Short mmCIF file of C-alpha atoms and ligand atoms in Angstrom, two decimals:
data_model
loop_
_atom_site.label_atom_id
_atom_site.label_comp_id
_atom_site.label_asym_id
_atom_site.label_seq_id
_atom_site.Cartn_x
_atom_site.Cartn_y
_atom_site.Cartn_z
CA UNK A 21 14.43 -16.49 6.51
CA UNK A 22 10.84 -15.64 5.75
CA UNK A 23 8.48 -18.44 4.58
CA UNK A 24 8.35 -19.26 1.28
CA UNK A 25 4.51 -17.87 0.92
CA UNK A 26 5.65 -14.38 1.22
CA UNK A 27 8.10 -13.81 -1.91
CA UNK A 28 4.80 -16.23 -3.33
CA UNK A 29 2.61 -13.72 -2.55
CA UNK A 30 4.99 -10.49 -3.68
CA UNK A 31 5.64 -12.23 -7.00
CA UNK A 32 1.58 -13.54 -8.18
CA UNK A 33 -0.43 -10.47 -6.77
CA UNK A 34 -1.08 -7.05 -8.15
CA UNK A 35 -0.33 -4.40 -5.31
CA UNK A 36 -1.98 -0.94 -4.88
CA UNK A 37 1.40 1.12 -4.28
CA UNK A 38 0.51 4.50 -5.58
CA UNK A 39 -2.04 7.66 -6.78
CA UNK A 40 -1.45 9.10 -9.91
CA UNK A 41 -1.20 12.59 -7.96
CA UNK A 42 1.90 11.52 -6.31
CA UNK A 43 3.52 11.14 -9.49
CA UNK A 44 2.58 14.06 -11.68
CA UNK A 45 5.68 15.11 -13.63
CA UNK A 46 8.41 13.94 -15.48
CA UNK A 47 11.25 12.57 -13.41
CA UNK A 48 9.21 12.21 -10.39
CA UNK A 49 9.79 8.93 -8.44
CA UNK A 50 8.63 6.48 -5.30
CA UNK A 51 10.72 4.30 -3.84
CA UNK A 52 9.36 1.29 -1.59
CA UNK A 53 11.22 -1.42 0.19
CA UNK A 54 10.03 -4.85 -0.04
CA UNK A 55 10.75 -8.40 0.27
CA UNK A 56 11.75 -8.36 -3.43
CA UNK A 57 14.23 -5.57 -2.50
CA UNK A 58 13.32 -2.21 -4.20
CA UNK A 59 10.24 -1.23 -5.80
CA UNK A 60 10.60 1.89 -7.78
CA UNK A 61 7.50 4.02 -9.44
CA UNK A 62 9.17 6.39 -12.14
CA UNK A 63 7.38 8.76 -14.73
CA UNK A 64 9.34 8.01 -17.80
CA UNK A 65 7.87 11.18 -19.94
CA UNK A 66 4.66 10.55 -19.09
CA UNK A 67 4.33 6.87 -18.65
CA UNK A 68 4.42 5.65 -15.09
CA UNK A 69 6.97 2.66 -15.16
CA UNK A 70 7.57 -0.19 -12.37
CA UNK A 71 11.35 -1.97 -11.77
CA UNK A 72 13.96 -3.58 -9.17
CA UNK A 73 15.98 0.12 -8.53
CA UNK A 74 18.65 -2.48 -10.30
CA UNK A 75 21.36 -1.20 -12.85
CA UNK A 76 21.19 -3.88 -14.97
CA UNK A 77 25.33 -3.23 -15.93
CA UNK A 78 26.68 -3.86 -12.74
CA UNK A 79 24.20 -3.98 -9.87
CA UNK A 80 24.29 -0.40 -8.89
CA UNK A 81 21.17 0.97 -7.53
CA UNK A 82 19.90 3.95 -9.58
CA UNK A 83 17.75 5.48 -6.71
CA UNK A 84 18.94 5.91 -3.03
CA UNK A 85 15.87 8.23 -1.99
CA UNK A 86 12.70 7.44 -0.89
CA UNK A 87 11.07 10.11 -3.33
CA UNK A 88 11.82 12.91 -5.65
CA UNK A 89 12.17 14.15 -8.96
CA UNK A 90 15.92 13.12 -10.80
CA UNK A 91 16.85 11.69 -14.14
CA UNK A 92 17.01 7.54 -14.01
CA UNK A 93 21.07 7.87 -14.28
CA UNK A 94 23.59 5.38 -12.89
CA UNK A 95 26.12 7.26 -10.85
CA UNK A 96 28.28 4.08 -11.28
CA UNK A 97 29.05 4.15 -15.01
CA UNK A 98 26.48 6.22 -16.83
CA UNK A 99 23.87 4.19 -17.92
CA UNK A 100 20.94 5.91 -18.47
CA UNK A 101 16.80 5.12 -19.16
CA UNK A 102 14.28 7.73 -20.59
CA UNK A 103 11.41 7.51 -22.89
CA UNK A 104 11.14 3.59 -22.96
CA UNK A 105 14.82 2.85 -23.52
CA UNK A 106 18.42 1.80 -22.34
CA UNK A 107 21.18 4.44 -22.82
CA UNK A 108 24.00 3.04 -22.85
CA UNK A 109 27.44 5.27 -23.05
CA UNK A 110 29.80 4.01 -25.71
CA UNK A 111 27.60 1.42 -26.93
CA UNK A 112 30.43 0.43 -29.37
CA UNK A 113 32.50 -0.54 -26.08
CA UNK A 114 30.36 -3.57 -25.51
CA UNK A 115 29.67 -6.95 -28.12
CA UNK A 116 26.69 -6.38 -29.77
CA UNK A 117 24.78 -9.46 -28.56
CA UNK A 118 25.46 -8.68 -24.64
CA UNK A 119 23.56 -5.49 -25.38
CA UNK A 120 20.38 -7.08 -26.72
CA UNK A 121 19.87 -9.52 -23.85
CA UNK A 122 20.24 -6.40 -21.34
CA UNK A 123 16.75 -4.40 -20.26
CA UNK A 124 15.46 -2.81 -17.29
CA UNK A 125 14.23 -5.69 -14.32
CA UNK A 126 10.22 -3.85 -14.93
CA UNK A 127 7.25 -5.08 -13.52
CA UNK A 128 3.50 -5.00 -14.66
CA UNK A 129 1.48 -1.68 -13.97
CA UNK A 130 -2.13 -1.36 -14.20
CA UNK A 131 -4.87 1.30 -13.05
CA UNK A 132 -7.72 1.00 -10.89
CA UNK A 133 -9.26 4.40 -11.42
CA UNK A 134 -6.22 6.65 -10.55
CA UNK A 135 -4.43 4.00 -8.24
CA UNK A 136 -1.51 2.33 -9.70
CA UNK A 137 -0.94 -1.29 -8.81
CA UNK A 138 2.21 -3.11 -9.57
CA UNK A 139 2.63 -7.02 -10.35
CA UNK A 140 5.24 -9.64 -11.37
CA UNK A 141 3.83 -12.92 -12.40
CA UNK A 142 0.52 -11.92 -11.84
CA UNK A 143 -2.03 -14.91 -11.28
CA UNK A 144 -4.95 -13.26 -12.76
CA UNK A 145 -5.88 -9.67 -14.18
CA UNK A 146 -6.36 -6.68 -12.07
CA UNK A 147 -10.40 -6.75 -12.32
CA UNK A 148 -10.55 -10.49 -11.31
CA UNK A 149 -8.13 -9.78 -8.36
CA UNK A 150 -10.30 -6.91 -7.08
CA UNK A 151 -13.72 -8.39 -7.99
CA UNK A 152 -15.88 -5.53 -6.77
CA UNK A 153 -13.80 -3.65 -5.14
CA UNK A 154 -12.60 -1.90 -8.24
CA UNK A 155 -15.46 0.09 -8.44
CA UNK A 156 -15.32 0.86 -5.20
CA UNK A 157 -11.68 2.27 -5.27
CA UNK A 158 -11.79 3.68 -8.80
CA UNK A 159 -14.50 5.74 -7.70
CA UNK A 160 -12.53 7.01 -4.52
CA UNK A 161 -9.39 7.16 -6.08
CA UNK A 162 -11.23 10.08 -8.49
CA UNK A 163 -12.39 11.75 -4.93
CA UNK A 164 -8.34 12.27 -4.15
CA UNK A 165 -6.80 15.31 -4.86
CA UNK A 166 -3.37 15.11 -3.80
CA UNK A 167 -0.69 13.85 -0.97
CA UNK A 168 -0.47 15.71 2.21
CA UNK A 169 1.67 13.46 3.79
CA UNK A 170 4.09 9.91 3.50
CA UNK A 171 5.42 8.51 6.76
CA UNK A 172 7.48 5.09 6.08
CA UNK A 173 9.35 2.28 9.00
CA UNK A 174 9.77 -1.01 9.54
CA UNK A 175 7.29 -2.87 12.37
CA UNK A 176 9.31 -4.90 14.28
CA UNK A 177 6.99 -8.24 13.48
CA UNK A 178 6.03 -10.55 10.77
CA UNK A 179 4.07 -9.14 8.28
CA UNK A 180 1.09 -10.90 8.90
CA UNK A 181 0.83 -9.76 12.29
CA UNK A 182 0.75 -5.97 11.30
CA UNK A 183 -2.13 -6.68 8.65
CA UNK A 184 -4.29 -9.21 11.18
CA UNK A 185 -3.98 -6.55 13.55
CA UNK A 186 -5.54 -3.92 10.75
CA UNK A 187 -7.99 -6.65 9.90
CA UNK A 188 -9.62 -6.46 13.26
CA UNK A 189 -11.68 -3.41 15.30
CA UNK A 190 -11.71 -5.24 18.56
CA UNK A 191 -8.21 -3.65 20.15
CA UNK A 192 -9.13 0.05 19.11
CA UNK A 193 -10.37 0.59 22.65
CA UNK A 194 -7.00 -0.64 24.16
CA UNK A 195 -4.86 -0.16 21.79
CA UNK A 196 -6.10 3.52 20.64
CA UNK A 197 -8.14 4.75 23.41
CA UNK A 198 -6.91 8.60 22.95
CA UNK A 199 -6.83 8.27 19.14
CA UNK A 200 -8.93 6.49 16.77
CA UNK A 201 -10.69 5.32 20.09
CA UNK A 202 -11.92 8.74 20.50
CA UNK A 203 -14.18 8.12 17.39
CA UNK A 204 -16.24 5.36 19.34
CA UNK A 205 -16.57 3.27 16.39
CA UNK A 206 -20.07 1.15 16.19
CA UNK A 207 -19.90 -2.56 15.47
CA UNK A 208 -20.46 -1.75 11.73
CA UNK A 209 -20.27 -4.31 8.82
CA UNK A 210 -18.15 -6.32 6.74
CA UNK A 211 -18.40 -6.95 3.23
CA UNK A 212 -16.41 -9.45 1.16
CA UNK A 213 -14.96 -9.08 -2.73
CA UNK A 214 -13.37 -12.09 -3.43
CA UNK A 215 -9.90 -11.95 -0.86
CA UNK A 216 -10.61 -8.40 -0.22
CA UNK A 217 -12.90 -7.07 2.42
CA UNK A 218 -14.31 -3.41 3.74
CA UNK A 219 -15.42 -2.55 7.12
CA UNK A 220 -17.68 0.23 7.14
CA UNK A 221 -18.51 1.40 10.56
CA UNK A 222 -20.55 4.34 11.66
CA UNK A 223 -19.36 7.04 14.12
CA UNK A 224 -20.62 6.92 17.63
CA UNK A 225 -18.99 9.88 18.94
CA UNK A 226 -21.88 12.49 18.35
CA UNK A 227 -19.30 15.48 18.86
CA UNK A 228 -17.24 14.47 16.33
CA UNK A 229 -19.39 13.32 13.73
CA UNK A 230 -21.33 16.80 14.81
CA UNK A 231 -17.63 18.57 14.19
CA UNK A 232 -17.07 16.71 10.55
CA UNK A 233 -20.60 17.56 9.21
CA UNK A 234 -19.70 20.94 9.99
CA UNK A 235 -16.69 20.83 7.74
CA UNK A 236 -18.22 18.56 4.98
CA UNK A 237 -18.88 21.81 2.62
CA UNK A 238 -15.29 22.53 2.44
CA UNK A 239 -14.91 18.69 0.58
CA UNK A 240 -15.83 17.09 -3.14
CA UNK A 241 -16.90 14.05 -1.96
CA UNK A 242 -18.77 11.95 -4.77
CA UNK A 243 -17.54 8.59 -3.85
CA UNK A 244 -18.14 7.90 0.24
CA UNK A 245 -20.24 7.60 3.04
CA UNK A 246 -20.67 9.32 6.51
CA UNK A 247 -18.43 6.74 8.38
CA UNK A 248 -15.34 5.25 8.61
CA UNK A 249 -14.38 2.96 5.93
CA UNK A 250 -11.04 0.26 6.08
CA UNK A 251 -10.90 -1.41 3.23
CA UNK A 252 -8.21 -4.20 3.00
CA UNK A 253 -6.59 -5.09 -0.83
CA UNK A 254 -4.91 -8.30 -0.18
CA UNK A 255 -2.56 -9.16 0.66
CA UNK A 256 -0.21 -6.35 1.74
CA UNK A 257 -2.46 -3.09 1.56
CA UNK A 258 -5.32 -0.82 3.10
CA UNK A 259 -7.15 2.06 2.18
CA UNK A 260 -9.05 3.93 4.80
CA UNK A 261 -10.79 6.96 5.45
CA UNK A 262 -13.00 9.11 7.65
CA UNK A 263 -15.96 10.80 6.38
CA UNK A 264 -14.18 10.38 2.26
CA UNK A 265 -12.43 13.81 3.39
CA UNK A 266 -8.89 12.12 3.57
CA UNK A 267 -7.71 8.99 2.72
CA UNK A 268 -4.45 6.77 4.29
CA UNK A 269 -2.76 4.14 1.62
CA UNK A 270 -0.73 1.50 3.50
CA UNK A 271 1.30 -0.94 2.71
CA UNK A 272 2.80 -3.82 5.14
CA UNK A 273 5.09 -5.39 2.64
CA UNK A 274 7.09 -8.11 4.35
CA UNK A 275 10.94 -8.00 4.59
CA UNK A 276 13.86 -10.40 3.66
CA UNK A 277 14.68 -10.96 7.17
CA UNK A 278 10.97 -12.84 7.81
CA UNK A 279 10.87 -10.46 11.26
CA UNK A 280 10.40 -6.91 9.76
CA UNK A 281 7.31 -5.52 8.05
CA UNK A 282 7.79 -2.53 5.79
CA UNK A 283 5.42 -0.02 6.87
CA UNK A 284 5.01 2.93 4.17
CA UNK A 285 1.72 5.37 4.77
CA UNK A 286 0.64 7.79 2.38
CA UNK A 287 -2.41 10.28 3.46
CA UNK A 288 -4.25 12.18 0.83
CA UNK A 289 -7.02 14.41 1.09
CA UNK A 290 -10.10 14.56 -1.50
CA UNK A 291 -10.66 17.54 -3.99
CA UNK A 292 -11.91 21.11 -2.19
CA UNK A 293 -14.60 22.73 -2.64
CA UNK A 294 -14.10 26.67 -3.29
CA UNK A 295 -14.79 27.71 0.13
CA UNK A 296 -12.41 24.75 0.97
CA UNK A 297 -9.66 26.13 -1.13
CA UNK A 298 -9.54 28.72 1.78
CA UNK A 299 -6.23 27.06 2.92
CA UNK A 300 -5.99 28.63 6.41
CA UNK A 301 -9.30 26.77 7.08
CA UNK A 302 -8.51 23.29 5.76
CA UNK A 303 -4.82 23.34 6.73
CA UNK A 304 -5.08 22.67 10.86
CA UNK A 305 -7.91 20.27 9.93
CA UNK A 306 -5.31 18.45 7.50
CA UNK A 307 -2.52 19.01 9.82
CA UNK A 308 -4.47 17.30 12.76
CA UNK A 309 -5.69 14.48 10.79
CA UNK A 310 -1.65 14.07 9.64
CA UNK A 311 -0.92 14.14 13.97
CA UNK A 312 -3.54 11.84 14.54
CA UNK A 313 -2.80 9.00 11.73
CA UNK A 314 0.92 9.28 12.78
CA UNK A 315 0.12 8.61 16.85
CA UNK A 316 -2.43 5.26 15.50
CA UNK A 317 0.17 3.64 13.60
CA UNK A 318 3.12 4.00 16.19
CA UNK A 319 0.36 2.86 18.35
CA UNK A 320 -0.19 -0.06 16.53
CA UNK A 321 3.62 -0.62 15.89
CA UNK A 322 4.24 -0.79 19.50
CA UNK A 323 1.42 -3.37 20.32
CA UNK A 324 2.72 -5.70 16.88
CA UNK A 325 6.09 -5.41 18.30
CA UNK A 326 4.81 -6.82 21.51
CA UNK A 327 3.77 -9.93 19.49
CA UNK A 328 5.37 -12.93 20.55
CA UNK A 329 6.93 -14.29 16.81
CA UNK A 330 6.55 -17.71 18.66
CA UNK A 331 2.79 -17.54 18.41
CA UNK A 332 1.70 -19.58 15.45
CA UNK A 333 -0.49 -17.85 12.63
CA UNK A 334 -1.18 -20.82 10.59
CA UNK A 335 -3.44 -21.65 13.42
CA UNK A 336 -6.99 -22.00 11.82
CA UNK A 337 -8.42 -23.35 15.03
CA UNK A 338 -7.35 -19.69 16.73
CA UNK A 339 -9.67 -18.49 19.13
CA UNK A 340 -11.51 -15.08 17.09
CA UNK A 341 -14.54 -12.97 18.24
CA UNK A 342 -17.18 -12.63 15.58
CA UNK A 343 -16.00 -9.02 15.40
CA UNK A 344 -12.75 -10.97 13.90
CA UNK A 345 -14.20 -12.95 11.44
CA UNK A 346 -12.05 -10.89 8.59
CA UNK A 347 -8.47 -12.36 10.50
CA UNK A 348 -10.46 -16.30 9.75
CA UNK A 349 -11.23 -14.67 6.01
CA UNK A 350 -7.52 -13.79 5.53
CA UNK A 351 -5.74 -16.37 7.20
CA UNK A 352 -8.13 -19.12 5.09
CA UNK A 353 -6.98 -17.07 1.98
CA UNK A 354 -3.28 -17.66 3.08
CA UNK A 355 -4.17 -21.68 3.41
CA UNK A 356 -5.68 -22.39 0.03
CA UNK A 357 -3.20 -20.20 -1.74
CA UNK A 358 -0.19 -22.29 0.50
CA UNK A 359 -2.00 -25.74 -0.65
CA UNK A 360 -1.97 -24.17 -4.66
CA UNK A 361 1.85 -23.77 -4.10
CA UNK A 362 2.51 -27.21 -2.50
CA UNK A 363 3.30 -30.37 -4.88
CA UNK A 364 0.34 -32.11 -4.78
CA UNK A 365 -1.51 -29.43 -5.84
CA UNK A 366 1.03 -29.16 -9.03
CA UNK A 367 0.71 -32.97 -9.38
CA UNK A 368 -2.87 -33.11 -10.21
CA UNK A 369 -2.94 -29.27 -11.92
S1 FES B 2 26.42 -0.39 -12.63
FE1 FES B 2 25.19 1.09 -13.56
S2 FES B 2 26.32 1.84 -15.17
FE2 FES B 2 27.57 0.29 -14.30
FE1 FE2 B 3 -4.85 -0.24 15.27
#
């Protein structure tokens, strides 16, 4: 069973799940796995809607793929929804009153900039949530162009463990030394916005950050700096990106089973210039980038697996390098939000 903080969390915050540019036309879908069950994006004619993958008939679920474009259609008896509303076949077959209780299980949407973000029972609105950080993420979410790639799997850990290990730069060495190691990352620094926080950390590797000047013409960046930037939405995403030229979206949603994290990636790259649009010159660049992202997270997979789920998180008397601090930021987040939840708290509310 997992604890009861993380169907807490799941239901009360807003979650970054999406860019617009992933679902452009009518039909198109995303489906994510969660501790909720399915999360499903849809474009109903236009309007991009949020809900459970849940017939609400009989249970069936409406969408067995991950993604794609396909009318929201219930292979098990024909119910239907498009432009807002239920279609029911034979309406006449059912009592009238049954059929105004029944409506699609949908959740809140909002946009920050041209990332969607989905909620349930959401505590507060989406600009309180991000505090700063919205203008930080509308402004690259306008950089983005378009998807280049989605990889999606569980990590065999809690949750928690896959985003403290995102949270901190100190294994990168170990953990990645072929990969992202390769960048020689400097110390850099970390700024808060409310439970979020953004590491921003120059490049010390003077060949590559030689090699991505080069290439910075082919790129519309408005919206980021020379470095490497990991910015953490709590409490189940990331956004991070080299140079503003491509971007990764992740999501560590946690699972029903308390042991598995759902993993989803999406990598996008930021609008081209018109020498950029040159696609033989951008493409290996892209391509490499996809290689490289895909070897870091089964890196980091493989070292969360090898997490003993006997070591206690709630621990805020862990031992953490100052390089760390954002792991004491998050894991004091997860304590005052735990004390809201428990009965004292709702005693004296
Ligand atoms: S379960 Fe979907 S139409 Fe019956
Ligand atoms: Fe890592």
């Amino acid at each position: 069973m997992p604890p009861e903080i993380d169907g807490y969390l799941a239901r009360t915050f807003w979650h970054c799940v999406a860019h617009r540019s992933e679902l452009p036309n009518d039909r198109d879908f995303l489906r994510l796995e969660w501790i909720l069950g399915d999360l499903i994006l849809y474009n109903d004619m236009g309007t991009i809607i949020a809900f459970d993958n849940i017939c609400p008939h009989r249970g069936n679920r409406f969408l067995p793929e991950h993604e794609g474009n396909a009318p929201l259609s219930c292979t098990y008896h024909g119910w239907g929804y498009r432009g807002g509303k239920l279609r029911i076949p034979k309406p006449d077959s059912y009592k009238p009153c049954d059929l105004k209780r029944v409506r699609l299980n949908s959740f809140h949407t909002a946009w920050c900039g041209d990332f969607l973000f989905v909620a349930i029972a959401p505590r507060t609105d989406l600009a309180t949530q991000l505090g700063g950080l919205a203008d930080i993420l509308t402004g690259m979410s306008h950089d983005i162009s378009r998807r280049h790639a989605r990889i999606g799997y569980p990590y065999e850990c809690q949750w928690r463990v896959a985003v403290e290990n995102a949270l901190e730069p100190d294994h990168v060495p170990f953990v990645h030394s072929d990969t992202l190691g390769s960048l020689q990352l400097k110390p850099g620094h970390n700024a808060y916005y409310e439970r979020n926080s953004v590491l921003n950390a120059p490049i010390g590797n003077e060949r590559i950050k030689r090699g991505l000047n080069r290439i910075s013409r082919f790129f519309d960046v408005q919206h980021n700096e020379k470095s490497y930037i990991a910015i953490f939405i709590f409490p189940f995403s990331f956004l991070s990106s080299t140079f503003g030229y491509t971007y990764s979206l992740q999501n560590f949603f946690p699972s029903r089973n308390g042991r598995h994290t759902h993993f989803t990636t999406r990598m996008f790259h930021s609008r081209l210039t018109s020498t950029g649009e040159n696609e033989a010159i951008i493409k290996p660049f892209l391509a490499g980038v996809e290689k490289l992202n895909s070897q870091v997270f089964q890196e980091d997979s493989e070292i969360c697996k090898n997490i003993s789920p006997d070591f206690p998180l709630d621990g805020m008397n862990s031992i953490l390098s100052t390089t760390e601090e954002k792991i004491a930021h998050f894991r004091k987040c997860i304590e005052d939000i735990k004390k809201e939840q428990s009965p004292s708290h709702t005693a004296h509310a």
